[in-house]
Amino acid sequence: MKEQNISILEQRFQEKIDNDIKIEPRDWMPDNYRQTLIRQISQHAHSEIVGMLPEGNWITRAPNLRRKAVLLAKVQDEAGHGLYLYSATETLGADREELIDDLHSGVAKYSSIFNYPTVTWADMGVIGWLVDGAAIMNQVPLCRCSYGPYARAMVRVCKEESFHQRQGFEIMTNLMKGTSEQKAMAQDAFNRFWWPSLMMFGPSDADSKHTEQSVKWKIKRHTNDELRQMFVDATIPQAELIGLTIPDKDLKWNEERGHYDFGEINWDEFWQVVKGNGPCNKDRVDTRRRAKEEGMWVIEAANAYAEKIKVRKAS
Amino acid sequence: MTNKEWPLWEVFIRSKQGLSHKHVGSLRAADAEMAIENARDVYTRRSEGISIWVTESNNMFASNPNEADSLYEPSDSKIYRHPTFYEVPDGIEHM
Amino acid sequence: MNSLFEYLLRLGDDSLIIGHRLSEWCGHGPILEEDIAMTNLSLDFIGQATSIYKYAGEVEDKGRSADDLAFLRFDREYKNLILLEQPNGDFGMTMMKQFLFDSYRKPLFERLIHSSDDMIAAIAAKSLKETKYHLKHSSEWIIRLGDGTEESRNRVQDSLDTLWRYTSELFFEDSVDEELKSSGIVPSMDGIKKDWSSYVGEILNRATLTIPINNWEQEGGRKGMHSEHLGYILTELQYMQRAYPGMEW
């Protein structure tokens, strides 16, 4: 009887999703749907938060006042986006600090791109342009995802991120209009970040274990390979326009498909970075863990003070 | 590590004079003053609001979605509550 | 010496240097909400510095832009308070520095909005709005941390003991101020100091903190004589402009 009930509930749940009716926090949902969402949204949140670090690395060295303000605002937005997303997980019954502890203990994953170092100013350009560009490609379809709080958070995130990509492309454009040193700096950054950006869309569809169910639940609206292709198609003309050379000898326009063909991604590298062996994995996680540990006394003090005020008001 | 978290707060923002406050999300804060300031810093970075309400999430009470049938559907049949239910003869304006 | 230019550098460098220090927190705050809050403070200060330097460049009239003034002067030419270049330390130290400075900036801008110099009055009007919020934020934190746990009280009392020696410089005045006061461009420090002392005293009292005595008072920033910390700030701040001179970014 109980099993039968659940299958009826599941059937109704799927009907809602098929009819594009959003699922809201207190609605019945399959346990797997809830867990998959918590995993997906928290990974996304972790990526925003860890993603603050490679760019944060250049805030104090930004070349002029305008760039400094823009970079600060952008990195701050990432903190905001992480916060919106953690909020969405909390509507599913997750606890933000527990999720963050999973990040700090290495249990939880985040986007592998943030494990690459930012070694020159041009990296600020290429990250805004490519990394945020890839993120937008991923995120725009999620504004229509089936879970209401996630979809609403993504609407907000996408609205705010449109400036991120533009400021990155503006940095690249300026560099490519500049001196030979600046052009070389831009090309070098592009060479280093091009392939990792393509890896941001995750393993190829053949190796992606979550995709099918997630598409059915509409918490993922395109497959990894579809999104990757969209990204390549959109980005190549932009790179060519400002005079960058794409570091892929196999890249060519395929008239028949109406898409660019591109070379094989180095999946060994991808999996190594995912497993924690990227150039900055340890630094990134250690930095975030330290921020939390060193701030714990502040959290405790504010709680203690709030308690005192309650007591004083009551007496 | 033991987590000594701040309570969760729900944030409502009035985007401009004349509109009602709308739920925008949640955040963590130790007290109401901090919750308002955090809401200002987190949710109005692009001039999205001119007034903020916050309330601790555990003070929110919600209707049960399983009772939606009995709570909301009965009003669906009371179509006479809507002006379009009534016929107005041609030539009558401003009614 | 052009007194107005000199005064604007003091005002602008204060904003730049504290904004720079705050920006070091971005990504490292004790909790996400406060990380975002500190970046908002920093952005306000970078914005202030930009408009003040822009005007300073016009006053100087030698074709220097806001960026030239921010990025291309040497160590002894920066005129910020020594207080502001001090390292961030823990969150309590940063908030204490912020509190001591905000408590000075608010009465200063409240007077500068009446400056006979229209541009200064306009910059002060905008900055005052920001400063009121900064002060509310830092004051509340000082009270929370002071009256929070034993650990937080000890930490923030230590910060106060460390930073107090730099507070007399807030009210530094020399011939630059004298000249500008006589033409109604800047206010006297007397009233500002009075406001500062009474407000700081009140908040520290609520925070159950004790004002230290017998600290040797440190001054020099207003004349370009700094602590060793400024040099390292400039090393980062100026890196790009020095390494790639004259390029557009």
XYZ file of C-alpha atoms in Angstrom:
659
model
C 0.000 0.000 0.000
C 2.720 2.429 1.005
C 4.794 1.675 -2.070
C 1.734 2.142 -4.190
C 1.174 5.571 -2.606
C 4.684 6.601 -3.411
C 4.395 5.549 -7.003
C 1.199 7.607 -7.318
C 2.978 10.582 -5.763
C 5.914 10.119 -8.103
C 3.618 9.933 -11.060
C 1.857 13.160 -10.057
C 5.211 14.782 -9.445
C 6.447 13.866 -12.920
C 3.177 15.120 -14.443
C 3.716 18.491 -12.828
C 7.221 18.653 -14.216
C 6.078 17.573 -17.673
C 3.468 20.347 -17.575
C 6.104 22.907 -16.545
C 4.550 23.458 -13.140
C 7.304 24.507 -10.748
C 8.069 22.464 -7.652
C 8.097 24.570 -4.497
C 9.891 23.834 -1.200
C 7.036 22.271 0.735
C 5.663 20.212 -2.153
C 6.161 16.472 -2.117
C 9.221 15.436 -4.100
C 11.124 12.175 -4.528
C 14.056 11.865 -2.188
C 16.407 11.495 -5.115
C 15.184 14.711 -6.668
C 15.863 16.505 -3.398
C 19.325 14.979 -2.990
C 20.288 15.574 -6.607
C 19.238 19.206 -6.313
C 21.110 19.721 -3.070
C 24.221 18.255 -4.672
C 23.896 20.245 -7.874
C 23.010 23.585 -6.259
C 25.623 23.315 -3.538
C 28.327 22.443 -6.068
C 27.268 25.491 -7.964
C 27.387 27.588 -4.770
C 30.832 26.229 -3.883
C 32.039 27.133 -7.373
C 30.914 30.718 -6.881
C 32.682 30.970 -3.539
C 35.913 29.253 -4.540
C 35.669 31.207 -7.780
C 36.189 34.406 -5.796
C 39.786 33.447 -5.086
C 41.526 33.367 -8.482
C 40.159 36.814 -9.318
C 40.442 38.090 -5.760
C 44.130 37.396 -6.232
C 44.399 40.464 -8.498
C 42.178 42.975 -6.707
C 45.061 44.680 -4.929
C 47.064 44.753 -8.167
C 44.392 45.988 -10.566
C 45.998 48.446 -13.003
C 43.708 51.444 -12.473
C 40.873 52.676 -10.291
C 38.125 51.715 -12.701
C 39.405 48.171 -13.124
C 39.857 47.870 -9.386
C 36.238 48.858 -8.676
C 34.877 46.623 -11.435
C 36.875 43.606 -10.302
C 35.853 44.135 -6.685
C 32.205 44.417 -7.659
C 32.441 41.297 -9.769
C 34.097 39.164 -7.121
C 31.571 40.466 -4.610
C 28.755 39.410 -6.941
C 30.174 35.909 -6.842
C 29.857 35.912 -3.058
C 26.277 37.081 -3.529
C 25.571 34.331 -6.041
C 26.995 31.724 -3.708
C 24.735 33.083 -1.017
C 21.584 32.992 -3.184
C 22.381 29.412 -4.099
C 23.072 28.268 -0.555
C 19.728 29.882 0.306
C 18.078 27.705 -2.320
C 19.632 24.575 -0.797
C 18.322 25.598 2.615
C 14.767 25.531 1.239
C 15.419 21.829 0.586
C 16.332 21.201 4.205
C 20.103 21.384 3.761
C 22.266 23.333 6.164
C 24.631 25.862 4.641
C 27.478 25.391 7.072
C 27.337 21.611 6.735
C 27.565 21.965 2.978
C 30.497 24.335 3.400
C 32.212 21.862 5.698
C 31.847 19.234 2.972
C 33.681 21.602 0.658
C 36.403 22.143 3.225
C 36.853 18.424 3.885
C 37.138 17.679 0.181
C 33.907 15.663 0.016
C 32.070 18.227 -2.095
C 33.180 19.265 -5.561
C 33.277 22.616 -7.312
C 34.098 23.706 -10.815
C 37.580 22.512 -11.744
C 38.409 25.743 -13.593
C 39.092 27.540 -10.319
C 42.008 25.256 -9.597
C 44.096 26.977 -12.242
C 46.310 29.880 -11.118
C 45.829 33.480 -12.225
C 49.336 34.589 -13.068
C 48.879 37.763 -15.103
C 46.361 40.596 -15.346
C 45.121 39.140 -18.658
C 43.750 36.220 -16.675
C 41.137 38.634 -15.287
C 40.025 39.282 -18.826
C 39.979 35.708 -19.958
C 38.157 34.508 -16.832
C 35.422 37.110 -17.177
C 35.029 36.392 -20.848
C 35.428 32.612 -21.058
C 34.694 31.319 -17.588
C 31.719 33.563 -16.961
C 30.693 33.039 -20.564
C 30.674 29.282 -20.044
C 28.865 29.719 -16.746
C 26.167 31.810 -18.413
C 25.759 29.133 -21.087
C 25.137 26.652 -18.275
C 22.956 28.926 -16.207
C 20.549 30.519 -18.648
C 18.647 27.243 -19.210
C 18.529 26.752 -15.441
C 16.367 29.861 -15.094
C 13.630 27.511 -16.357
C 14.542 24.564 -14.151
C 11.749 22.757 -12.349
C 12.643 23.756 -8.801
C 11.208 27.210 -8.045
C 13.811 28.624 -5.612
C 16.687 27.443 -7.825
C 15.096 28.904 -10.953
C 14.496 32.228 -9.194
C 18.059 32.338 -7.868
C 19.344 31.673 -11.377
C 17.266 34.498 -12.832
C 18.954 36.844 -10.397
C 22.390 35.390 -11.033
C 22.069 35.584 -14.807
C 20.893 39.178 -14.675
C 23.931 40.129 -12.637
C 26.427 38.059 -14.584
C 25.852 39.708 -17.900
C 28.218 42.489 -16.835
C 30.856 39.972 -15.785
C 31.383 38.606 -19.234
C 31.397 42.046 -20.801
C 34.009 43.446 -18.438
C 36.215 40.435 -19.197
C 35.863 40.851 -22.918
C 36.560 44.562 -22.538
C 39.838 43.768 -20.759
C 40.796 41.387 -23.576
C 39.824 43.891 -26.243
C 41.934 46.598 -24.627
C 44.905 44.265 -24.360
C 44.603 43.251 -28.011
C 44.531 46.925 -29.000
C 47.607 47.589 -26.865
C 51.355 47.015 -27.093
C 53.013 43.799 -28.204
C 53.563 42.932 -24.546
C 49.859 43.302 -23.863
C 48.883 41.227 -26.877
C 51.262 38.490 -25.833
C 49.820 38.590 -22.325
C 46.295 38.212 -23.702
C 47.202 35.352 -26.052
C 49.059 33.532 -23.286
C 46.064 33.789 -20.947
C 43.749 32.603 -23.704
C 46.015 29.617 -24.437
C 46.021 28.603 -20.806
C 42.276 28.994 -20.167
C 40.747 27.824 -23.444
C 40.826 24.094 -22.793
C 39.958 24.281 -19.099
C 36.964 26.440 -20.103
C 35.732 23.685 -22.402
C 36.145 21.250 -19.529
C 33.808 23.380 -17.416
C 30.820 21.721 -19.093
C 31.779 18.428 -17.506
C 32.522 14.999 -18.940
C 31.212 14.098 -22.368
C 27.657 12.796 -22.472
C 28.859 9.218 -22.841
C 30.621 9.463 -19.455
C 28.118 11.608 -17.593
C 26.216 9.557 -15.062
C 23.593 12.051 -13.902
C 22.388 13.576 -17.121
C 19.431 11.421 -18.177
C 17.461 11.572 -14.935
C 18.281 15.266 -14.485
C 16.976 16.130 -17.926
C 13.776 14.222 -17.180
C 13.376 16.194 -13.965
C 14.194 19.432 -15.770
C 16.961 20.351 -13.398
C 19.287 20.139 -16.340
C 17.948 21.272 -19.681
C 20.801 20.482 -22.055
C 23.504 17.837 -22.045
C 27.148 18.700 -21.380
C 28.161 18.239 -24.992
C 25.310 20.380 -26.305
C 26.290 23.237 -24.008
C 29.965 22.868 -24.882
C 29.164 23.099 -28.580
C 27.027 26.198 -28.029
C 29.902 27.776 -26.134
C 32.483 27.029 -28.821
C 30.188 28.319 -31.557
C 29.557 31.548 -29.674
C 33.140 32.177 -28.591
C 35.213 31.534 -31.724
C 33.915 34.592 -33.637
C 34.559 36.764 -30.576
C 38.151 35.540 -30.310
C 38.710 36.090 -34.010
C 37.224 39.561 -33.886
C 39.850 40.784 -31.445
C 42.652 38.881 -33.152
C 43.292 35.960 -30.818
C 44.503 32.631 -32.184
C 42.552 29.592 -30.984
C 44.970 27.041 -29.527
C 43.392 24.088 -31.336
C 44.787 22.855 -34.633
C 41.714 20.689 -35.219
C 39.285 23.555 -35.000
C 37.300 24.179 -38.162
C 33.836 25.187 -39.275
C 31.732 22.206 -40.286
C 29.342 23.426 -42.944
C 27.267 20.269 -42.846
C 26.678 20.324 -39.093
C 26.475 24.096 -38.909
C 28.882 23.974 -35.985
C 32.577 24.187 -35.271
C 34.433 20.897 -34.961
C 37.067 21.031 -32.287
C 39.890 18.868 -30.969
C 39.848 16.234 -28.270
C 39.757 17.484 -24.717
C 42.453 16.138 -22.419
C 40.173 14.198 -20.104
C 43.070 12.853 -18.051
C 43.846 16.394 -17.024
C 40.172 17.032 -16.271
C 39.872 14.023 -13.978
C 43.161 14.784 -12.262
C 41.979 18.290 -11.413
C 38.573 17.005 -10.283
C 40.327 14.497 -8.020
C 42.246 17.297 -6.349
C 45.496 17.266 -8.286
C 45.120 20.587 -10.081
C 47.666 23.343 -9.553
C 45.624 25.164 -6.893
C 43.150 22.675 -5.381
C 44.877 22.578 -2.032
C 45.417 26.343 -1.822
C 41.830 27.122 -2.692
C 40.260 24.801 -0.145
C 42.801 25.687 2.547
C 42.095 29.386 2.027
C 38.358 28.925 2.387
C 38.748 26.697 5.420
C 41.059 29.206 7.074
C 38.573 32.034 6.488
C 35.900 30.056 8.293
C 38.129 28.937 11.150
C 39.563 32.384 11.710
C 36.103 33.900 11.645
C 34.495 31.481 14.063
C 35.106 33.698 17.088
C 33.207 36.486 15.309
C 30.199 34.248 14.701
C 30.241 33.144 18.339
C 30.592 36.694 19.645
C 27.617 37.929 17.616
C 25.512 35.013 18.849
C 26.538 35.651 22.444
C 25.690 39.335 22.127
C 22.300 38.576 20.553
C 21.563 36.233 23.463
C 22.500 38.916 25.999
C 20.213 41.429 24.333
C 17.304 38.981 24.410
C 17.856 38.374 28.117
C 18.184 42.092 28.867
C 14.988 42.852 26.975
C 13.117 40.108 28.800
C 14.122 41.279 32.280
C 34.271 21.581 13.477
C 31.129 22.365 15.428
C 28.943 24.851 13.679
C 27.664 27.764 15.661
C 25.544 29.307 13.010
C 23.571 32.478 12.972
C 19.816 32.033 12.521
C 18.307 32.072 9.059
C 16.233 35.133 8.066
C 13.786 35.628 5.221
C 14.163 38.896 3.309
C 11.381 40.968 1.725
C 12.107 44.025 -0.363
C 9.984 46.905 -1.601
C 11.465 47.779 -4.959
C 9.773 51.153 -5.181
C 7.256 53.324 -3.424
C 3.743 52.054 -4.058
C 4.623 48.373 -4.438
C 4.409 45.738 -1.744
C 7.381 43.982 -0.245
C 8.335 40.851 -2.095
C 10.229 37.814 -0.878
C 13.712 37.770 -2.406
C 15.583 35.079 -0.479
C 17.237 34.400 2.810
C 20.472 35.020 4.666
C 22.187 34.472 8.001
C 22.407 37.083 10.748
C 22.860 37.129 14.501
C 20.249 39.808 15.159
C 17.602 41.878 13.386
C 19.809 44.919 12.893
C 22.452 42.788 11.248
C 19.838 41.010 9.165
C 18.643 44.331 7.753
C 22.176 45.451 6.974
C 23.101 42.126 5.424
C 19.952 42.244 3.342
C 20.928 45.723 2.190
C 24.414 44.537 1.238
C 23.353 41.234 -0.314
C 20.045 42.000 -2.015
C 20.176 45.711 -2.961
C 23.599 46.030 -4.589
C 21.947 47.286 -7.775
C 19.357 49.638 -6.320
C 16.736 46.884 -6.146
C 15.029 48.282 -3.085
C 14.008 51.187 -0.914
C 12.636 49.280 2.061
C 13.507 45.975 3.692
C 11.619 43.586 5.938
C 13.326 40.659 7.614
C 11.948 37.943 9.819
C 13.584 34.916 11.332
C 12.691 31.947 9.164
C 11.465 29.928 12.118
C 8.782 32.556 12.690
C 7.283 31.903 9.271
C 4.221 29.689 9.115
C 3.136 28.227 5.819
C 0.022 26.535 4.556
C 0.360 22.851 3.823
C 0.635 22.114 0.081
C -1.150 18.772 0.649
C -4.228 20.724 1.672
C -4.144 22.895 -1.418
C -7.260 21.097 -2.782
C -9.389 21.998 0.183
C -7.860 25.414 0.780
C -7.903 26.948 -2.667
C -10.041 24.952 -5.064
C -13.395 25.764 -3.414
C -12.991 29.379 -4.487
C -12.547 28.325 -8.113
C -16.271 27.605 -8.409
C -17.369 30.991 -7.053
C -17.193 32.675 -10.379
C -19.865 35.197 -9.344
C -17.145 36.993 -7.376
C -15.599 38.180 -10.641
C -16.986 41.094 -12.658
C -16.841 39.121 -15.906
C -19.635 36.883 -14.513
C -22.150 39.660 -15.139
C -23.645 40.858 -18.383
C -23.619 44.564 -18.988
C -25.954 45.892 -21.720
C -24.334 47.589 -24.690
C -23.964 51.311 -24.296
C -23.168 51.222 -20.602
C -19.755 52.613 -19.768
C -17.750 53.077 -16.577
C -19.179 50.099 -14.723
C 52.724 74.661 -2.163
C 49.142 74.447 -3.370
C 47.208 73.972 -0.134
C 43.972 72.867 -1.736
C 45.779 70.218 -3.770
C 47.613 69.058 -0.673
C 44.376 68.820 1.300
C 42.693 66.820 -1.465
C 45.571 64.351 -1.481
C 45.131 63.835 2.257
C 41.418 63.257 1.799
C 41.823 61.050 -1.270
C 44.707 58.998 0.103
C 42.683 58.208 3.221
C 39.928 56.780 1.036
C 42.318 54.939 -1.259
C 44.373 53.300 1.448
C 41.508 52.168 3.655
C 39.653 51.007 0.549
C 42.715 49.020 -0.466
C 43.011 47.383 2.934
C 39.322 46.473 2.923
C 39.652 44.999 -0.543
C 42.210 42.551 0.839
C 39.329 40.928 2.732
C 37.401 40.064 -0.404
C 37.052 36.271 -0.434
C 38.423 35.895 3.096
C 35.686 37.339 5.325
C 34.480 35.521 8.442
C 31.128 34.762 6.816
C 29.709 35.380 3.351
C 27.363 38.167 4.414
C 30.183 40.124 6.015
C 32.517 39.472 3.093
C 29.944 41.176 0.877
C 29.499 44.009 3.387
C 33.213 44.769 3.562
C 33.479 44.826 -0.207
C 30.668 47.373 -0.292
C 32.678 49.533 2.092
C 35.737 49.135 -0.064
C 33.829 50.080 -3.211
C 32.531 53.241 -1.550
C 36.094 54.238 -0.668
C 37.509 53.519 -4.121
C 34.693 55.645 -5.538
C 35.481 58.490 -3.152
C 39.186 58.319 -3.971
C 38.399 58.464 -7.676
C 36.342 61.645 -7.456
C 38.716 63.331 -5.023
C 41.803 62.583 -7.149
C 40.035 63.712 -10.266
C 39.359 67.058 -8.664
C 42.884 67.187 -7.210
C 44.260 66.743 -10.709
C 42.188 69.657 -11.938
C 43.257 71.820 -9.012
C 46.909 71.000 -9.592
C 46.477 71.677 -13.305
C 49.497 69.726 -14.491
C 47.534 67.212 -16.510
C 47.591 64.413 -13.953
C 44.603 62.066 -13.970
C 42.994 60.367 -10.972
C 44.914 57.208 -11.872
C 48.215 59.090 -12.115
C 47.682 60.390 -8.610
C 46.553 57.059 -7.221
C 49.220 54.893 -8.822
C 52.233 56.977 -9.732
C 53.449 58.833 -6.704
C 56.323 57.774 -4.473
C 56.032 56.674 -0.869
C 56.721 60.052 0.718
C 54.093 61.714 -1.468
C 51.160 59.772 -0.002
C 49.410 61.767 2.738
C 47.026 59.274 4.342
C 46.723 58.686 8.067
C 49.129 56.094 9.430
C 46.135 54.412 11.084
C 44.716 53.389 7.734
C 47.776 51.627 6.367
C 48.036 49.350 9.408
C 47.569 45.667 8.529
C 44.054 44.274 8.691
C 44.811 41.829 11.495
C 41.758 39.842 12.509
C 38.204 40.953 11.764
C 38.050 42.795 15.101
C 41.178 44.792 14.307
C 39.765 45.744 10.914
C 36.449 46.820 12.421
C 38.189 48.804 15.171
C 40.277 50.671 12.599
C 37.114 51.251 10.599
C 35.212 52.465 13.637
C 37.898 54.921 14.759
C 38.118 56.294 11.226
C 34.376 56.386 10.457
C 33.790 58.242 13.729
C 36.144 60.939 12.419
C 34.958 60.946 8.845
C 31.304 61.544 9.711
C 31.776 64.841 11.607
C 34.356 65.862 9.012
C 31.976 65.396 6.071
C 29.119 66.944 8.046
C 31.188 70.112 8.030
C 32.695 69.794 4.570
C 29.243 69.815 2.982
C 29.223 73.519 3.910
C 32.615 74.129 2.296
C 32.951 77.314 0.251
C 34.461 75.071 -2.421
C 31.483 73.670 -4.349
C 33.273 70.583 -5.542
C 34.402 69.624 -2.044
C 30.890 70.264 -0.756
C 29.449 67.967 -3.426
C 31.974 65.184 -2.786
C 31.308 65.511 0.953
C 27.550 65.282 0.478
C 27.828 62.000 -1.380
C 30.473 60.630 0.946
C 28.525 61.587 4.047
C 25.668 59.289 3.087
C 28.103 56.421 2.674
C 29.972 57.280 5.855
C 26.837 57.265 7.999
C 26.212 53.689 6.968
C 29.853 52.713 7.466
C 29.782 54.152 10.963
C 26.555 52.390 11.880
C 28.014 49.122 10.646
C 31.369 49.454 12.418
C 29.825 50.779 15.659
C 27.429 47.846 15.861
C 30.281 45.423 15.337
C 32.413 47.048 18.024
C 29.536 46.689 20.466
C 28.857 43.074 19.478
C 32.489 42.067 19.709
C 33.175 44.038 22.886
C 30.079 42.787 24.655
C 30.124 39.332 23.028
C 32.279 36.523 24.392
C 35.321 36.767 26.632
C 37.518 35.917 23.660
C 36.003 38.564 21.436
C 36.255 41.178 24.160
C 39.950 40.401 24.690
C 40.681 40.454 21.000
C 38.960 43.729 20.296
C 40.428 45.365 23.420
C 43.882 44.389 22.136
C 43.014 45.964 18.802
C 41.932 49.153 20.493
C 45.171 49.205 22.514
C 47.186 48.739 19.331
C 45.386 51.325 17.229
C 44.741 54.036 19.786
C 48.256 55.473 19.337
C 47.368 56.427 15.763
C 44.220 58.373 16.603
C 45.751 61.736 17.524
C 46.788 62.098 13.903
C 43.124 62.207 12.901
C 43.087 65.810 14.132
C 46.406 66.874 12.675
C 46.431 70.448 11.410
C 49.156 72.529 9.816
C 49.526 75.544 7.552
C 47.543 73.756 4.824
C 44.472 73.658 7.062
C 45.064 77.164 8.368
C 45.061 78.619 4.882
C 41.965 76.714 3.781
C 40.104 77.447 7.003
C 40.562 81.152 6.489
C 38.789 80.932 3.136
C 36.001 78.741 4.506
C 37.000 75.693 2.486
C 37.676 73.361 5.413
C 36.410 73.333 9.011
C 38.363 73.561 12.219
C 39.360 70.289 13.815
C 38.213 71.427 17.263
C 34.554 70.586 16.771
C 35.363 67.391 14.905
C 37.585 66.205 17.722
C 34.891 66.968 20.267
C 32.265 65.012 18.310
C 34.683 62.166 17.766
C 35.663 61.888 21.426
C 32.138 61.887 22.711
C 30.851 59.371 20.139
C 33.839 57.039 20.432
C 33.607 57.204 24.214
C 29.932 56.316 24.143
C 30.294 53.330 21.823
C 33.387 51.951 23.550
C 31.540 52.241 26.823
C 28.602 50.280 25.437
C 31.104 47.763 24.128
C 32.522 47.456 27.674
C 35.953 48.409 26.348
C 38.550 50.573 28.076
C 40.296 53.455 26.360
C 44.034 52.926 26.817
C 46.218 55.620 28.341
C 49.859 56.593 28.030
C 50.216 55.433 24.478
C 52.919 57.210 22.557
C 51.125 59.030 19.806
C 52.147 58.350 16.235
C 51.930 60.990 13.534
C 53.565 61.713 10.225
C 51.278 60.413 7.502
C 49.880 63.838 6.701
C 53.418 64.986 5.910
C 54.327 61.850 3.983
C 56.199 60.065 6.757
C 54.677 56.611 7.055
C 55.000 53.301 8.816
C 56.793 50.471 7.017
C 53.449 49.034 5.930
C 52.696 51.624 3.273
C 55.598 50.563 1.073
C 54.150 47.087 0.675
C 50.713 48.431 -0.115
C 52.239 50.544 -2.868
C 54.258 47.609 -4.162
C 51.032 45.790 -4.981
C 48.970 48.822 -5.856
C 51.511 50.179 -8.316
C 52.799 46.904 -9.722
C 51.036 47.078 -13.080
C 51.609 50.780 -13.661
C 55.299 50.454 -12.811
C 55.910 47.221 -14.719
C 54.085 48.365 -17.853
C 54.469 52.145 -17.910
C 52.063 54.218 -19.930
C 49.768 51.438 -21.135
C 45.988 51.426 -21.318
C 44.096 48.688 -19.499
